[in-house]
Tab-separated table of C-alpha atoms in Angstrom:
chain	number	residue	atom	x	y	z
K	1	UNK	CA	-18.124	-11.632	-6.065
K	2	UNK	CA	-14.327	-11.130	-5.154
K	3	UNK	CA	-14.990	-8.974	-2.203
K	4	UNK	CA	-14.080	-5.501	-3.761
K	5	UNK	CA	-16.438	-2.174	-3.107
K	6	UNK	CA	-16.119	-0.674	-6.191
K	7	UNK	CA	-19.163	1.500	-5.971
K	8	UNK	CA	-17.358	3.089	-2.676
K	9	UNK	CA	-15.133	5.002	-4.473
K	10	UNK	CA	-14.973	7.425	-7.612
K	11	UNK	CA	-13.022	4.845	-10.235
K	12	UNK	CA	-13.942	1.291	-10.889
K	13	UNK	CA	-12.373	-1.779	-9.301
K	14	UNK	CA	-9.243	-3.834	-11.449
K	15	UNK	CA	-6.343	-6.034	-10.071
K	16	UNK	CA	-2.737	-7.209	-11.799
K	17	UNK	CA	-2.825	-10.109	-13.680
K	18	UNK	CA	-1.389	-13.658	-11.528
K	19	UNK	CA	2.076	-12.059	-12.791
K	20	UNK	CA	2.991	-11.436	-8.853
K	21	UNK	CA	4.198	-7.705	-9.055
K	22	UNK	CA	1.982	-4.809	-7.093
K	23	UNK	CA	2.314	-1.769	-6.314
K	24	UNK	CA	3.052	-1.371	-2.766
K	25	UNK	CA	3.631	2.584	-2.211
K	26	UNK	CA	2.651	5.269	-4.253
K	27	UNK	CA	3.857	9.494	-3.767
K	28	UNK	CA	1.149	11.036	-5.708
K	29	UNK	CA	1.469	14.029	-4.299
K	30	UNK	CA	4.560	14.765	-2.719
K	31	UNK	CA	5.763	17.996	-0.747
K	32	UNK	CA	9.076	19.825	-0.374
K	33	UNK	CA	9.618	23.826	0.548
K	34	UNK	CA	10.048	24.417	-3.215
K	35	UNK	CA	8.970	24.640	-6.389
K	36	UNK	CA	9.696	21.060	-7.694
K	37	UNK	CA	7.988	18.339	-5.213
K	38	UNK	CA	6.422	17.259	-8.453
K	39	UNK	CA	9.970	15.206	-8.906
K	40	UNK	CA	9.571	13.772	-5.669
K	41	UNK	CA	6.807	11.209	-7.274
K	42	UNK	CA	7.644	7.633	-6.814
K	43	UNK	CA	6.092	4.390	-7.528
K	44	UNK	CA	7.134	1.437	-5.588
K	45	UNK	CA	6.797	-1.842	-7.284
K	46	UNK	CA	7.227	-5.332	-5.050
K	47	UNK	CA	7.558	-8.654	-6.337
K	48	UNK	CA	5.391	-11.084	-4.022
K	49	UNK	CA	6.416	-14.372	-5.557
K	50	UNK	CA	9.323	-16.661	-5.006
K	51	UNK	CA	10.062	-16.641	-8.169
K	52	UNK	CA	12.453	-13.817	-9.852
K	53	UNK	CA	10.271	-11.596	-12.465
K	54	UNK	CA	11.995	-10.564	-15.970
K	55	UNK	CA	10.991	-7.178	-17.144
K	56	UNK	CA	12.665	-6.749	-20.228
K	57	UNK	CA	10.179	-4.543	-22.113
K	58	UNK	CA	7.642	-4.273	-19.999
K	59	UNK	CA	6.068	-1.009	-20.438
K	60	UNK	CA	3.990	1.485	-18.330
K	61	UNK	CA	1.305	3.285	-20.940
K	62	UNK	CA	-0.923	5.156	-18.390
K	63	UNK	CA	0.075	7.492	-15.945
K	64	UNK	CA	3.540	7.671	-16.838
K	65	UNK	CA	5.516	6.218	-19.628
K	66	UNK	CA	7.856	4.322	-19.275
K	67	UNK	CA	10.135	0.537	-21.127
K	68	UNK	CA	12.275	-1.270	-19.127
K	69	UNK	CA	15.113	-2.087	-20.591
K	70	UNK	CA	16.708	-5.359	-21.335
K	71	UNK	CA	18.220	-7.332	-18.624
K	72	UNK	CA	16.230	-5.934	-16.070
K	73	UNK	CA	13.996	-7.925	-13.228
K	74	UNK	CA	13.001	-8.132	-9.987
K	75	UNK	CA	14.151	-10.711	-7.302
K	76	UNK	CA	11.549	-12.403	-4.829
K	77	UNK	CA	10.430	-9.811	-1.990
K	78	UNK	CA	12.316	-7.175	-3.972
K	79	UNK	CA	11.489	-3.330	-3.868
K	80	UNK	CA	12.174	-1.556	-6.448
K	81	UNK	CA	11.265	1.919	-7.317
K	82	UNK	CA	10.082	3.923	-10.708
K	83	UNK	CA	10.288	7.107	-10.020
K	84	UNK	CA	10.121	11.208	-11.364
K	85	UNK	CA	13.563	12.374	-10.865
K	86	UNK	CA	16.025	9.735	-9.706
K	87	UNK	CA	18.559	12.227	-8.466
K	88	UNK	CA	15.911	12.523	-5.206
K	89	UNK	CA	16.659	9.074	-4.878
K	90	UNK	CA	20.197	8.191	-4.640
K	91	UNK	CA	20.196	7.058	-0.919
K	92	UNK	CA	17.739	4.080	-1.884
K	93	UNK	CA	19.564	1.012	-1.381
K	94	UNK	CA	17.841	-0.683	-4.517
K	95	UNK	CA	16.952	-0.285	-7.854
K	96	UNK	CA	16.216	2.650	-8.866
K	97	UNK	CA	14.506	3.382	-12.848
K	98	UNK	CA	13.358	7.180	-13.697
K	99	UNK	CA	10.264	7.209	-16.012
K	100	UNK	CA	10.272	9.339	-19.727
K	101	UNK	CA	7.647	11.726	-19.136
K	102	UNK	CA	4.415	11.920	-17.428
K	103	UNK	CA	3.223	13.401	-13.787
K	104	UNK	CA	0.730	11.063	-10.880
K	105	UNK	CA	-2.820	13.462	-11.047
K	106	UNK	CA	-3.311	14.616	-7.383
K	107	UNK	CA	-6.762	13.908	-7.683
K	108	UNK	CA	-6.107	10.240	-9.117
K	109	UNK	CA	-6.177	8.189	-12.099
K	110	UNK	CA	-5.227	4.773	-13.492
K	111	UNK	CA	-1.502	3.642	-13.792
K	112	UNK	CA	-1.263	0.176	-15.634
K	113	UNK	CA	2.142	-2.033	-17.343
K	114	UNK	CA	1.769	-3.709	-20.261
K	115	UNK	CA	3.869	-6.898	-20.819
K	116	UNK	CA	5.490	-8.309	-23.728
K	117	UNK	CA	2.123	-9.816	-25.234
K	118	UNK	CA	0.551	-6.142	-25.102
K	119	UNK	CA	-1.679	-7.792	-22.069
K	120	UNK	CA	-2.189	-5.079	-18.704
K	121	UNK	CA	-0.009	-6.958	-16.544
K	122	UNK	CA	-0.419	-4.504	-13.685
K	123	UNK	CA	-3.011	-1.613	-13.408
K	124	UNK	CA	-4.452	0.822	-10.047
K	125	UNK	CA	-6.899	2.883	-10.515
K	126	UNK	CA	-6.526	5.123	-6.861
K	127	UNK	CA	-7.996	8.086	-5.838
K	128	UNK	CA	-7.748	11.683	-3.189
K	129	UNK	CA	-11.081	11.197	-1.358
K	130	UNK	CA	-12.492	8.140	0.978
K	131	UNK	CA	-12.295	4.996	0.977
K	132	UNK	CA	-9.115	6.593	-0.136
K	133	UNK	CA	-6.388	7.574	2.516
K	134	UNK	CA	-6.812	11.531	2.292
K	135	UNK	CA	-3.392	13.014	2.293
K	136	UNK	CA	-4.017	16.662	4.119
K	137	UNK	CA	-2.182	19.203	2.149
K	138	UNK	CA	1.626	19.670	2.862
K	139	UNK	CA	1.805	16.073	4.496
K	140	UNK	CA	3.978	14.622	2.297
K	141	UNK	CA	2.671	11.266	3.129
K	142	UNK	CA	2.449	8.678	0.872
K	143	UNK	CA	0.109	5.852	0.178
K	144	UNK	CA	0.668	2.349	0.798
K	145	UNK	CA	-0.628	-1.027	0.510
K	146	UNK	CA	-1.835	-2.616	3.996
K	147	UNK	CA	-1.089	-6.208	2.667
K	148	UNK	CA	0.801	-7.315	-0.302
K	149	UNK	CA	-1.320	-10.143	-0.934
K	150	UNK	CA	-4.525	-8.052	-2.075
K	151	UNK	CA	-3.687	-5.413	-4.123
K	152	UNK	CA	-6.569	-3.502	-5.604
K	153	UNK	CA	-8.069	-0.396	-6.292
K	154	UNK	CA	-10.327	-0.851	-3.342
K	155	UNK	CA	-9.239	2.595	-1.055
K	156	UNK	CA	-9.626	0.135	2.026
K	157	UNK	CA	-7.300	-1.658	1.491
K	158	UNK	CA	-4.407	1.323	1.344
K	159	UNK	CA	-3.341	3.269	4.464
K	160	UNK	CA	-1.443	6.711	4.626
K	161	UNK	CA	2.233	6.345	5.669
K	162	UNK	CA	3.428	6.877	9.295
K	163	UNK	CA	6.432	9.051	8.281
K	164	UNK	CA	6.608	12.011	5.300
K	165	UNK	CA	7.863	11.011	1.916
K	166	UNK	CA	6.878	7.533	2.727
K	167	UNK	CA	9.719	4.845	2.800
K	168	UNK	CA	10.992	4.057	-0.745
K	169	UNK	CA	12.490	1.487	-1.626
K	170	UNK	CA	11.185	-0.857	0.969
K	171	UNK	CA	8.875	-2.171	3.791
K	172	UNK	CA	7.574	0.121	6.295
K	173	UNK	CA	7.879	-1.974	9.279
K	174	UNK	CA	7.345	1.216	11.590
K	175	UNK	CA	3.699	1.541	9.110
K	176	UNK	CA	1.554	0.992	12.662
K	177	UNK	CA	3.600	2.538	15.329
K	178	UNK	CA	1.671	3.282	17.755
K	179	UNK	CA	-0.859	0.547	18.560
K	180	UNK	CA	-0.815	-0.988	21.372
K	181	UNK	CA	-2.933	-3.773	23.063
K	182	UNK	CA	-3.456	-2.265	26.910
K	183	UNK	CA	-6.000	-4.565	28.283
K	184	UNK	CA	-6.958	-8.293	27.773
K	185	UNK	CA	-10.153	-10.312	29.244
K	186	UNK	CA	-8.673	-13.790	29.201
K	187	UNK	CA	-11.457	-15.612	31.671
K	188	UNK	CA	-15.066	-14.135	30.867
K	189	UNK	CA	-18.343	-14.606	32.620
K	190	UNK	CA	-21.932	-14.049	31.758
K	191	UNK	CA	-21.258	-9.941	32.257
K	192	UNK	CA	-19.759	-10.055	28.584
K	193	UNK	CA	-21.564	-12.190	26.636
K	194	UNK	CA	-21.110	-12.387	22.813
K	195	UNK	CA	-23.348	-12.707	19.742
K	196	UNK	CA	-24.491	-15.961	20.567
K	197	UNK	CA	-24.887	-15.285	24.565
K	198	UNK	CA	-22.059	-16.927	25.596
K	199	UNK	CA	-19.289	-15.528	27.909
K	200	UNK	CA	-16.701	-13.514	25.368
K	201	UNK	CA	-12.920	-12.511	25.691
K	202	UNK	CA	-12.303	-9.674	24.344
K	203	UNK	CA	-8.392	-7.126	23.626
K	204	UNK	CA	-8.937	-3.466	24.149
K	205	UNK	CA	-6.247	-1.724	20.866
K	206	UNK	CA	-5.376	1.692	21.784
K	207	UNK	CA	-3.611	4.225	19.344
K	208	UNK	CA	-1.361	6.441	21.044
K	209	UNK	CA	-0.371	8.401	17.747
K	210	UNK	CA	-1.730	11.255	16.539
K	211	UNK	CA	-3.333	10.074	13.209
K	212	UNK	CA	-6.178	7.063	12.557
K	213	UNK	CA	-4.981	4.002	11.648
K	214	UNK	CA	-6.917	1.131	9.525
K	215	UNK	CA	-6.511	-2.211	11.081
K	216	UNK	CA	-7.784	-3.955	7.993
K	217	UNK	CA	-5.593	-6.492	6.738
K	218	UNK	CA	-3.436	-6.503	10.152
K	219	UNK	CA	-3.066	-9.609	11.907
K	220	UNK	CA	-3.744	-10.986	15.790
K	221	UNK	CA	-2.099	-13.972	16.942
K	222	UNK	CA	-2.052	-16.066	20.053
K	223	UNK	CA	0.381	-18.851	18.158
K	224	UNK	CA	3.581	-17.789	17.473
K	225	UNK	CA	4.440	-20.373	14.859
K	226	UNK	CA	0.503	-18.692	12.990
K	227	UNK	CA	0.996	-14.985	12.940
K	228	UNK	CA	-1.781	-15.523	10.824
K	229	UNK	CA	-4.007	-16.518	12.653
K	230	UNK	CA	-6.953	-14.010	12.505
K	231	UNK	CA	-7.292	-11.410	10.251
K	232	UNK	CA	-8.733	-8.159	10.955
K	233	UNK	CA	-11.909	-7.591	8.431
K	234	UNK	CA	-10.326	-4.569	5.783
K	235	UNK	CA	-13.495	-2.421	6.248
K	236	UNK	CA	-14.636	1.475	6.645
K	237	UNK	CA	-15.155	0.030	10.498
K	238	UNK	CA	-11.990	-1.111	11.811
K	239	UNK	CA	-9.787	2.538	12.259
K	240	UNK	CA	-8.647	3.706	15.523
């Protein structure tokens, strides 16, 4: 088992290949006071390797179409966005590609890139309802990935974005504004005991904003040389 809940959702589970490329933010269904947020769409693509990626020719087939052409790539940590209309996108500071044709279903689907050996080098299968991040209708929020390091079309492990349209083109570093540890039991006694009886400390999270947050895949530290240290479970459970 690789951890995934497939059966939680409406489309099966699948992953990239070990190629190192996800997708980390995704405007399915975007929103402006016109006719044409359809050419808002975006797909955000982030290379998580430390290695630079060459993708010359590398195709998408499903959900939109689109070859890369020659000479392009994608640096280590790099954003870089495919996207509807790239007119709507001029302010990025990054690379920018427009796809050929095609339009991200509201109500999901599978997107997938094909390398040069005609292998899927990259596929999501995402959905509108739960485990899904529901975006309420003229949001304009997008969907993005809680942690770079397990992409999948498990809806757990996505999160809505704090701000409308998303932030293209790179990290969201204001993704969990709004969280804030407001109380701490550092010294416990036999009032608070844990699973196993003994005395527990325990950190009370508050969310001050206006929207749940998932705290699956965030991190608490007490070591500032680990912010690693202990990862909160990515679960149905652990939303404030």
């Amino acid at each position: 088992s690789d951890g995934s809940r497939a059966d939680m959702g409406a489309f099966s589970y699948s992953t990239s290949s070990n190629i190192g490329i996800v997708i980390s933010e995704l405007h399915y269904n975007p929103y402006v006071e016109s006719d044409e947020s359809v050419e808002y769409e975006f797909i955000e693509l982030t290379n998580t390797t430390s290695s630079e990626i060459n993708l010359s020719g590398f195709r998408f087939d499903r959900g939109v179409n689109y070859v890369f052409p020659s000479g392009s790539s994608i640096d280590p940590g790099e954003y870089i966005l495919l996207v509807k209309y790239a007119n709507n996108y001029l302010s990025v500071n990054g690379q920018v590609f427009q796809w050929w044709d095609g339009d991200l279903d509201d109500m999901g689907e599978t997107i997938r890139m094909i390398g040069n050996n005609d292998e899927a080098v990259l596929e999501l299968t995402y959905a509108s309802t739960p485990p899904w991040p529901v975006i309420a209708g003229g949001s304009n929020r997008t969907i993005q990935l809680i942690n770079l390091q397990k992409f999948s079309s498990n809806g757990a492990n996505w999160r809505l974005s704090e701000h409308a349209g998303g932030s293209p083109g790179e990290s969201d570093e204001k993704l969990v504004v709004g969280l804030y540890i407001n109380e701490i039991l550092s010294k416990s006694t036999e009032k608070f005991p844990d699973d196993f009886g003994d005395p527990s400390d325990w950190i009370e999270i508050y969310n001050s904003s206006s929207q749940t947050i998932n705290l699956g895949g965030l991190f608490i530290s007490k070591e500032t040389d680990n912010p690693g240290f202990y990862e909160i479970p990515v679960s149905q459970s652990t939303s404030v």
